Tab-separated table of C-alpha atoms in Angstrom:
chain	number	residue	atom	x	y	z
A	1	UNK	CA	-0.062	-0.137	-0.017
A	2	UNK	CA	2.829	2.471	0.913
A	3	UNK	CA	4.834	1.311	-1.872
A	4	UNK	CA	1.674	2.012	-4.267
A	5	UNK	CA	1.204	5.612	-2.715
A	6	UNK	CA	4.846	6.311	-3.242
A	7	UNK	CA	4.480	5.315	-7.141
A	8	UNK	CA	1.485	7.417	-7.367
A	9	UNK	CA	3.053	10.486	-5.926
A	10	UNK	CA	6.240	9.996	-7.976
A	11	UNK	CA	4.199	9.770	-11.335
A	12	UNK	CA	1.766	12.623	-10.975
A	13	UNK	CA	4.318	15.497	-11.563
A	14	UNK	CA	3.357	17.143	-8.590
A	15	UNK	CA	5.969	15.429	-6.448
A	16	UNK	CA	8.198	18.146	-4.869
A	17	UNK	CA	9.740	16.530	-2.249
A	18	UNK	CA	11.538	13.537	-4.280
A	19	UNK	CA	14.628	14.628	-5.422
A	20	UNK	CA	16.020	12.786	-8.280
A	21	UNK	CA	19.752	11.830	-7.710
A	22	UNK	CA	21.878	10.963	-10.918
A	23	UNK	CA	25.538	10.037	-10.787
A	24	UNK	CA	27.410	13.024	-11.956
A	25	UNK	CA	30.464	13.171	-14.356
A	26	UNK	CA	33.485	14.348	-12.332
A	27	UNK	CA	37.150	15.163	-12.843
A	28	UNK	CA	38.300	11.490	-12.453
A	29	UNK	CA	35.551	10.323	-14.988
A	30	UNK	CA	37.223	12.736	-17.696
A	31	UNK	CA	40.679	11.826	-16.721
A	32	UNK	CA	39.761	8.047	-17.704
A	33	UNK	CA	38.088	9.086	-20.746
A	34	UNK	CA	41.081	11.255	-22.056
A	35	UNK	CA	43.816	9.298	-20.373
A	36	UNK	CA	45.409	12.582	-18.962
A	37	UNK	CA	45.232	14.975	-16.106
A	38	UNK	CA	44.092	18.640	-16.688
A	39	UNK	CA	46.495	21.273	-15.881
A	40	UNK	CA	47.420	24.887	-16.902
A	41	UNK	CA	50.541	25.644	-18.628
A	42	UNK	CA	51.100	29.359	-18.088
A	43	UNK	CA	53.623	30.885	-20.433
A	44	UNK	CA	54.755	33.990	-19.477
A	45	UNK	CA	57.376	36.536	-21.072
A	46	UNK	CA	58.084	39.610	-23.059
A	47	UNK	CA	56.274	40.193	-26.429
A	48	UNK	CA	58.498	38.517	-29.131
A	49	UNK	CA	59.916	35.935	-26.271
A	50	UNK	CA	58.347	33.007	-28.365
A	51	UNK	CA	55.285	32.169	-26.068
A	52	UNK	CA	52.774	31.780	-28.933
A	53	UNK	CA	55.487	29.674	-30.965
A	54	UNK	CA	56.059	27.462	-27.873
A	55	UNK	CA	52.226	27.122	-27.452
A	56	UNK	CA	51.753	25.919	-30.821
A	57	UNK	CA	54.678	23.476	-30.668
A	58	UNK	CA	53.535	22.133	-27.365
A	59	UNK	CA	50.087	21.800	-28.529
A	60	UNK	CA	51.237	19.788	-31.714
A	61	UNK	CA	53.609	17.612	-29.660
A	62	UNK	CA	50.703	16.760	-27.266
A	63	UNK	CA	48.397	15.830	-30.189
A	64	UNK	CA	50.902	13.604	-31.546
A	65	UNK	CA	50.685	11.913	-28.324
A	66	UNK	CA	47.070	11.585	-28.382
A	67	UNK	CA	46.563	14.203	-25.661
A	68	UNK	CA	44.029	17.075	-25.728
A	69	UNK	CA	45.166	20.634	-25.236
A	70	UNK	CA	43.792	23.927	-26.018
A	71	UNK	CA	45.584	27.156	-26.237
A	72	UNK	CA	44.236	30.194	-24.574
A	73	UNK	CA	46.388	33.024	-26.133
A	74	UNK	CA	46.253	36.502	-24.627
A	75	UNK	CA	45.819	38.003	-28.178
A	76	UNK	CA	42.892	35.665	-29.217
A	77	UNK	CA	40.893	36.219	-25.941
A	78	UNK	CA	41.244	39.760	-26.244
A	79	UNK	CA	39.146	39.346	-29.261
A	80	UNK	CA	36.434	37.675	-27.591
A	81	UNK	CA	35.778	37.090	-23.994
A	82	UNK	CA	38.257	40.246	-23.085
A	83	UNK	CA	37.455	42.480	-25.957
A	84	UNK	CA	35.961	44.987	-23.349
A	85	UNK	CA	39.462	45.273	-21.654
A	86	UNK	CA	42.406	47.700	-22.546
A	87	UNK	CA	45.996	47.731	-21.611
A	88	UNK	CA	45.640	49.829	-18.672
A	89	UNK	CA	46.924	48.376	-15.276
A	90	UNK	CA	43.612	47.385	-14.084
A	91	UNK	CA	42.201	45.890	-17.279
A	92	UNK	CA	45.656	43.913	-17.539
A	93	UNK	CA	44.825	42.476	-13.931
A	94	UNK	CA	41.291	41.856	-15.057
A	95	UNK	CA	42.454	40.056	-18.351
A	96	UNK	CA	44.845	37.940	-16.315
A	97	UNK	CA	42.143	36.979	-13.941
A	98	UNK	CA	39.355	36.151	-16.297
A	99	UNK	CA	42.028	34.063	-18.324
A	100	UNK	CA	42.843	32.349	-15.008
A	101	UNK	CA	39.408	31.563	-14.026
A	102	UNK	CA	38.699	30.010	-17.914
A	103	UNK	CA	42.257	27.829	-17.552
A	104	UNK	CA	40.981	26.585	-14.507
A	105	UNK	CA	37.703	25.526	-16.073
A	106	UNK	CA	39.493	23.764	-18.823
A	107	UNK	CA	41.826	22.184	-16.333
A	108	UNK	CA	38.816	20.729	-14.614
A	109	UNK	CA	37.312	19.493	-17.837
A	110	UNK	CA	40.374	17.443	-18.190
A	111	UNK	CA	42.368	19.565	-21.025
A	112	UNK	CA	46.001	20.607	-20.820
A	113	UNK	CA	45.276	24.308	-21.136
A	114	UNK	CA	48.153	26.366	-22.451
A	115	UNK	CA	47.791	29.938	-21.452
A	116	UNK	CA	50.124	32.086	-23.557
A	117	UNK	CA	49.841	35.577	-21.918
A	118	UNK	CA	52.417	38.333	-21.470
A	119	UNK	CA	51.125	38.604	-17.992
A	120	UNK	CA	53.719	41.022	-16.797
A	121	UNK	CA	52.716	41.557	-13.170
A	122	UNK	CA	53.747	38.845	-10.515
A	123	UNK	CA	50.880	39.521	-8.390
A	124	UNK	CA	48.381	38.644	-11.199
A	125	UNK	CA	50.172	35.439	-12.224
A	126	UNK	CA	50.211	34.264	-8.512
A	127	UNK	CA	46.564	35.125	-8.089
A	128	UNK	CA	46.118	32.569	-11.043
A	129	UNK	CA	48.301	30.113	-9.535
A	130	UNK	CA	46.195	30.179	-6.437
A	131	UNK	CA	43.168	29.389	-8.248
A	132	UNK	CA	44.372	25.939	-9.004
A	133	UNK	CA	45.353	22.843	-6.925
A	134	UNK	CA	48.810	22.498	-5.971
A	135	UNK	CA	50.879	21.277	-8.988
A	136	UNK	CA	48.270	21.926	-11.564
A	137	UNK	CA	49.853	25.503	-12.392
A	138	UNK	CA	52.735	24.988	-14.238
A	139	UNK	CA	54.541	28.411	-14.991
A	140	UNK	CA	56.928	28.480	-17.903
A	141	UNK	CA	59.023	31.568	-18.327
A	142	UNK	CA	60.435	32.618	-21.721
A	143	UNK	CA	63.376	34.170	-20.285
A	144	UNK	CA	64.486	36.138	-23.495
A	145	UNK	CA	66.432	39.102	-23.230
A	146	UNK	CA	64.582	42.421	-24.471
A	147	UNK	CA	67.208	43.021	-27.267
A	148	UNK	CA	66.469	39.633	-28.659
A	149	UNK	CA	62.724	40.192	-28.587
A	150	UNK	CA	63.065	43.827	-29.987
A	151	UNK	CA	65.313	42.509	-32.979
A	152	UNK	CA	62.724	39.917	-33.652
A	153	UNK	CA	59.923	42.353	-33.184
A	154	UNK	CA	57.342	39.707	-34.820
A	155	UNK	CA	54.381	42.348	-34.791
A	156	UNK	CA	56.240	45.572	-35.228
A	157	UNK	CA	55.292	46.806	-31.789
A	158	UNK	CA	58.614	47.465	-30.475
A	159	UNK	CA	59.175	49.746	-33.379
A	160	UNK	CA	55.805	51.742	-32.644
A	161	UNK	CA	56.640	51.875	-28.978
A	162	UNK	CA	59.998	53.420	-29.656
A	163	UNK	CA	58.579	55.803	-31.729
A	164	UNK	CA	56.087	56.706	-28.809
A	165	UNK	CA	53.152	55.731	-30.804
A	166	UNK	CA	52.321	53.010	-28.138
A	167	UNK	CA	52.554	53.905	-24.313
A	168	UNK	CA	52.842	51.544	-21.639
A	169	UNK	CA	54.352	48.895	-23.551
A	170	UNK	CA	55.905	46.102	-21.790
A	171	UNK	CA	59.616	46.092	-21.609
A	172	UNK	CA	59.915	49.822	-22.885
A	173	UNK	CA	57.784	51.827	-20.732
A	174	UNK	CA	55.870	49.357	-18.391
A	175	UNK	CA	57.480	46.797	-16.333
A	176	UNK	CA	57.807	42.939	-16.662
A	177	UNK	CA	58.374	41.141	-13.408
A	178	UNK	CA	59.942	37.825	-14.003
A	179	UNK	CA	58.923	35.072	-11.963
A	180	UNK	CA	60.716	34.134	-8.988
A	181	UNK	CA	59.850	30.458	-8.570
A	182	UNK	CA	58.616	29.184	-11.741
A	183	UNK	CA	58.352	25.548	-12.823
A	184	UNK	CA	60.078	25.847	-15.874
A	185	UNK	CA	62.384	28.400	-17.573
A	186	UNK	CA	63.240	28.301	-21.214
A	187	UNK	CA	65.469	28.573	-23.142
A	188	UNK	CA	67.422	26.393	-20.384
A	189	UNK	CA	70.838	27.563	-19.241
A	190	UNK	CA	73.686	26.847	-21.763
A	191	UNK	CA	71.107	25.990	-24.659
A	192	UNK	CA	70.067	29.402	-26.233
A	193	UNK	CA	69.532	27.985	-29.463
A	194	UNK	CA	66.893	25.429	-28.494
A	195	UNK	CA	64.209	25.126	-31.260
A	196	UNK	CA	60.344	25.458	-30.231
A	197	UNK	CA	60.147	21.676	-30.718
A	198	UNK	CA	63.034	21.119	-28.426
A	199	UNK	CA	61.430	23.359	-25.607
A	200	UNK	CA	58.258	21.748	-26.240
A	201	UNK	CA	59.833	18.434	-25.531
A	202	UNK	CA	61.371	19.742	-22.060
A	203	UNK	CA	57.831	20.690	-21.208
A	204	UNK	CA	56.506	17.347	-22.270
A	205	UNK	CA	58.981	15.754	-20.038
A	206	UNK	CA	57.925	17.662	-17.230
A	207	UNK	CA	54.241	16.651	-17.626
A	208	UNK	CA	55.368	13.038	-18.215
A	209	UNK	CA	57.241	13.014	-14.757
A	210	UNK	CA	54.453	14.736	-12.803
A	211	UNK	CA	51.858	12.156	-14.345
A	212	UNK	CA	49.846	14.600	-16.348
A	213	UNK	CA	49.974	12.392	-19.466
A	214	UNK	CA	48.085	9.505	-18.041
A	215	UNK	CA	44.759	9.230	-16.051
B	1	UNK	CA	47.301	55.150	-28.024
B	2	UNK	CA	46.768	51.212	-27.191
B	3	UNK	CA	46.192	52.127	-23.713
B	4	UNK	CA	43.224	54.489	-24.208
B	5	UNK	CA	40.730	52.240	-25.996
B	6	UNK	CA	40.381	48.552	-26.339
B	7	UNK	CA	43.067	46.211	-27.912
B	8	UNK	CA	44.240	47.414	-31.257
B	9	UNK	CA	47.734	46.025	-31.488
B	10	UNK	CA	46.597	42.502	-30.985
B	11	UNK	CA	47.117	39.658	-33.604
B	12	UNK	CA	45.129	36.534	-34.355
B	13	UNK	CA	47.695	33.801	-33.631
B	14	UNK	CA	47.173	30.393	-35.600
B	15	UNK	CA	47.612	27.081	-34.138
B	16	UNK	CA	48.369	23.889	-36.381
B	17	UNK	CA	46.321	21.803	-34.111
B	18	UNK	CA	42.675	23.120	-35.077
B	19	UNK	CA	39.074	22.156	-34.662
B	20	UNK	CA	39.332	19.125	-37.140
B	21	UNK	CA	42.280	17.716	-35.459
B	22	UNK	CA	40.458	17.638	-32.121
B	23	UNK	CA	37.219	16.055	-33.668
B	24	UNK	CA	39.352	13.104	-34.861
B	25	UNK	CA	40.945	12.891	-31.340
B	26	UNK	CA	37.685	12.994	-29.487
B	27	UNK	CA	35.368	11.364	-31.932
B	28	UNK	CA	32.547	13.977	-31.754
B	29	UNK	CA	31.935	17.684	-32.739
B	30	UNK	CA	32.078	20.445	-30.180
B	31	UNK	CA	28.804	22.539	-29.719
B	32	UNK	CA	27.117	24.299	-26.999
B	33	UNK	CA	23.805	22.969	-25.537
B	34	UNK	CA	22.070	26.039	-23.975
B	35	UNK	CA	19.841	25.064	-21.365
B	36	UNK	CA	17.350	28.181	-20.494
B	37	UNK	CA	14.413	28.284	-18.091
B	38	UNK	CA	13.127	29.513	-14.731
B	39	UNK	CA	14.884	28.839	-11.370
B	40	UNK	CA	13.694	25.387	-10.384
B	41	UNK	CA	12.643	24.338	-13.922
B	42	UNK	CA	15.359	21.568	-13.801
B	43	UNK	CA	18.063	23.109	-15.625
B	44	UNK	CA	21.014	21.761	-13.366
B	45	UNK	CA	19.567	18.200	-13.192
B	46	UNK	CA	19.067	17.871	-16.805
B	47	UNK	CA	22.600	19.135	-17.535
B	48	UNK	CA	23.827	16.374	-15.098
B	49	UNK	CA	21.866	13.765	-16.599
B	50	UNK	CA	22.856	14.774	-19.915
B	51	UNK	CA	26.631	14.825	-19.187
B	52	UNK	CA	26.360	11.362	-17.588
B	53	UNK	CA	24.367	9.913	-20.620
B	54	UNK	CA	27.155	11.457	-22.983
B	55	UNK	CA	29.830	9.972	-20.608
B	56	UNK	CA	28.317	6.465	-21.085
B	57	UNK	CA	28.727	6.909	-24.803
B	58	UNK	CA	32.265	7.855	-24.429
B	59	UNK	CA	31.672	11.411	-25.133
B	60	UNK	CA	33.309	14.527	-23.333
B	61	UNK	CA	31.329	17.096	-22.023
B	62	UNK	CA	31.556	20.010	-19.554
B	63	UNK	CA	28.814	21.699	-17.558
B	64	UNK	CA	29.077	25.558	-17.230
B	65	UNK	CA	26.438	26.143	-14.699
B	66	UNK	CA	25.229	29.719	-14.061
B	67	UNK	CA	25.538	29.368	-10.114
B	68	UNK	CA	29.010	27.946	-10.325
B	69	UNK	CA	30.479	30.624	-12.937
B	70	UNK	CA	29.142	33.295	-10.572
B	71	UNK	CA	31.694	31.911	-7.970
B	72	UNK	CA	34.457	32.063	-10.173
B	73	UNK	CA	34.826	34.277	-13.415
B	74	UNK	CA	31.626	36.041	-12.893
B	75	UNK	CA	32.089	36.772	-9.356
B	76	UNK	CA	32.426	40.538	-9.830
B	77	UNK	CA	28.654	40.782	-11.505
B	78	UNK	CA	25.331	40.945	-9.614
B	79	UNK	CA	21.806	40.632	-11.062
B	80	UNK	CA	21.172	44.192	-12.404
B	81	UNK	CA	20.165	43.891	-16.104
B	82	UNK	CA	23.467	44.917	-17.504
B	83	UNK	CA	25.326	42.468	-15.315
B	84	UNK	CA	22.895	39.627	-16.354
B	85	UNK	CA	23.877	40.669	-20.048
B	86	UNK	CA	27.513	40.552	-19.055
B	87	UNK	CA	27.050	37.286	-17.090
B	88	UNK	CA	25.414	35.619	-20.375
B	89	UNK	CA	28.058	37.290	-22.549
B	90	UNK	CA	30.938	35.823	-20.834
B	91	UNK	CA	29.435	32.452	-20.404
B	92	UNK	CA	28.829	32.404	-24.419
B	93	UNK	CA	32.376	33.341	-25.038
B	94	UNK	CA	33.740	30.669	-22.692
B	95	UNK	CA	31.176	28.224	-24.172
B	96	UNK	CA	32.533	29.239	-27.557
B	97	UNK	CA	36.010	28.353	-26.664
B	98	UNK	CA	35.011	24.919	-24.977
B	99	UNK	CA	33.095	24.079	-28.376
B	100	UNK	CA	36.092	25.141	-30.375
B	101	UNK	CA	38.235	22.726	-28.105
B	102	UNK	CA	35.860	20.034	-29.272
B	103	UNK	CA	33.838	19.509	-26.136
B	104	UNK	CA	29.818	19.501	-25.724
B	105	UNK	CA	29.527	22.289	-23.458
B	106	UNK	CA	26.573	22.320	-21.392
B	107	UNK	CA	25.599	25.769	-20.453
B	108	UNK	CA	22.871	25.814	-17.710
B	109	UNK	CA	21.591	29.317	-17.067
B	110	UNK	CA	18.350	31.000	-16.314
B	111	UNK	CA	19.444	33.422	-19.135
B	112	UNK	CA	16.005	35.281	-19.166
B	113	UNK	CA	16.417	37.648	-21.980
B	114	UNK	CA	15.918	36.725	-25.616
B	115	UNK	CA	18.498	39.534	-26.532
B	116	UNK	CA	21.340	37.821	-24.513
B	117	UNK	CA	20.553	34.178	-25.702
B	118	UNK	CA	20.399	35.397	-29.336
B	119	UNK	CA	23.901	37.173	-28.999
B	120	UNK	CA	25.388	33.898	-28.062
B	121	UNK	CA	23.481	32.162	-30.699
B	122	UNK	CA	25.342	34.577	-33.053
B	123	UNK	CA	28.787	33.819	-31.742
B	124	UNK	CA	28.213	30.029	-32.525
B	125	UNK	CA	26.662	29.585	-36.011
B	126	UNK	CA	25.673	25.846	-36.475
B	127	UNK	CA	26.981	24.921	-32.871
B	128	UNK	CA	23.991	26.516	-30.585
B	129	UNK	CA	21.420	24.110	-29.380
B	130	UNK	CA	19.037	25.903	-27.156
B	131	UNK	CA	17.162	23.746	-24.903
B	132	UNK	CA	14.016	25.453	-23.321
B	133	UNK	CA	12.886	23.958	-19.799
B	134	UNK	CA	9.300	24.878	-20.311
B	135	UNK	CA	7.973	24.249	-16.847
B	136	UNK	CA	5.219	26.325	-15.299
B	137	UNK	CA	6.063	28.882	-12.675
B	138	UNK	CA	3.807	27.053	-10.206
B	139	UNK	CA	5.816	23.864	-10.426
B	140	UNK	CA	8.931	25.930	-10.153
B	141	UNK	CA	7.935	27.624	-7.362
B	142	UNK	CA	6.359	24.500	-5.552
B	143	UNK	CA	9.796	22.774	-5.941
B	144	UNK	CA	11.760	25.891	-5.030
B	145	UNK	CA	14.998	23.771	-4.560
B	146	UNK	CA	17.097	26.762	-3.148
B	147	UNK	CA	14.427	28.495	-1.118
B	148	UNK	CA	14.495	31.527	-3.442
B	149	UNK	CA	10.929	31.755	-4.468
B	150	UNK	CA	10.016	32.171	-0.712
B	151	UNK	CA	12.477	34.726	-0.263
B	152	UNK	CA	11.302	36.544	-3.251
B	153	UNK	CA	7.730	36.317	-2.350
B	154	UNK	CA	8.577	37.670	1.112
B	155	UNK	CA	10.274	40.774	-0.610
B	156	UNK	CA	13.677	39.823	0.521
B	157	UNK	CA	15.267	39.340	-2.827
B	158	UNK	CA	14.306	41.973	-5.622
B	159	UNK	CA	14.360	41.406	-9.423
B	160	UNK	CA	14.009	37.573	-8.998
B	161	UNK	CA	12.988	36.108	-12.464
B	162	UNK	CA	9.643	34.831	-12.611
B	163	UNK	CA	8.431	37.092	-9.688
B	164	UNK	CA	9.432	40.545	-10.094
B	165	UNK	CA	11.477	40.324	-13.506
B	166	UNK	CA	10.805	38.839	-16.682
B	167	UNK	CA	11.414	35.643	-18.360
B	168	UNK	CA	11.392	36.009	-21.937
B	169	UNK	CA	10.792	32.300	-23.502
B	170	UNK	CA	12.763	31.403	-26.886
B	171	UNK	CA	10.884	31.695	-30.121
B	172	UNK	CA	13.029	29.373	-31.922
B	173	UNK	CA	14.635	26.926	-29.673
B	174	UNK	CA	15.886	23.650	-30.954
B	175	UNK	CA	14.306	21.380	-28.142
B	176	UNK	CA	11.519	22.384	-26.029
B	177	UNK	CA	10.760	20.276	-22.902
B	178	UNK	CA	7.536	20.347	-21.414
B	179	UNK	CA	5.355	18.539	-18.919
B	180	UNK	CA	3.275	15.846	-20.760
B	181	UNK	CA	-0.320	15.637	-19.390
B	182	UNK	CA	0.791	17.253	-16.126
B	183	UNK	CA	3.804	14.887	-15.656
B	184	UNK	CA	7.221	16.024	-15.662
B	185	UNK	CA	9.455	13.584	-17.807
B	186	UNK	CA	12.325	11.875	-16.176
B	187	UNK	CA	15.781	13.601	-16.419
B	188	UNK	CA	16.887	10.408	-18.285
B	189	UNK	CA	14.084	10.837	-20.537
B	190	UNK	CA	14.888	14.530	-21.136
B	191	UNK	CA	18.472	13.967	-21.628
B	192	UNK	CA	17.609	11.109	-24.057
B	193	UNK	CA	15.719	13.629	-26.297
B	194	UNK	CA	18.691	15.823	-26.235
B	195	UNK	CA	20.873	12.956	-27.098
B	196	UNK	CA	18.853	12.043	-30.063
B	197	UNK	CA	18.948	15.460	-31.479
B	198	UNK	CA	22.749	15.581	-31.175
B	199	UNK	CA	22.957	12.145	-32.859
B	200	UNK	CA	20.614	13.056	-35.560
B	201	UNK	CA	22.701	16.355	-36.189
B	202	UNK	CA	25.932	14.426	-36.385
B	203	UNK	CA	27.533	15.911	-33.030
B	204	UNK	CA	28.397	12.746	-31.663
B	205	UNK	CA	30.870	11.497	-34.248
B	206	UNK	CA	33.820	13.422	-36.014
């Protein structure tokens, strides 16, 4: 009789106190499907230091190993999510904050999220690090001297900055604060001629060692 | 000059690993399933059920729940009209990134204004699947899973959707979920309807 009553309540659509519980898909389930652990590889450095180039090489190297990665490039994100932001200090901070929050979501989804962002201020990068569980934020510092970046000048921005046509350009009239304790610094000491592929392999080795390339 | 307005000296960076490569890797096509409806209409419940059903089929999805995103990315936003618009815009942009990454991104938000949902649709041509949880206000209020209708009726929350802020139902959504003869379908059944749609449209293969 009680069982019948329960069934009637459950089927008349007016059941308010019956809560449907269902298994939900969590991080561990996604790790199993992808055979990897999500994390954030945060590539920081001056304009022209090779961040985007490394990000692409790394993405390619991961794909060739059957791993899912996604690049959040500072420039690209500024065309979409962050198109309302400028380069004033407070907007740079908000730019980094939002990218950090999105990278966190990607890592939770099981993706190896490669954030390639100038991110000049230590405080802002540290705030992103704090969003993620210990170990899941892997800071990669592209430590290339300003002179080399300026010679490369891949987007012609140093030239514009030197001519006074851009103000507050990092490295020229806005500071870059290098990391004090990053996980990886590239190029490695004594190997200044490392190619993007070689540098990508260094990052891959780190990920392998720390167990991110398996469930 | 570049510090005055918005970003002008920014360039689009191309990556050799693109959408097609990710489709092959995941054996699915990225898209956004946008679940809209009143508070208590069952959006989060459907999102979980859908995510689970996709998982059992070996498909990768991720839920962007309005409540959760408001704790992180959108923690600086309130519930004024312009903040609701910005909330939806940002979720739309993030969902777009997830879809580009190859995932089936399930966005579960009240998203009460048609204009804002349409703006997200415009960001994602051919990859935006709007699911309207068309449950009567009376049912949602009876459920009141978070006690918010009670607070709204007592005047303790202002501008609460359905009570003193409008919900604009979709005019042309891909999927509408209703009660059938006054009975609410189970979350599994509703998830099944969405899965069938995704299968028919080819999202569950590369």
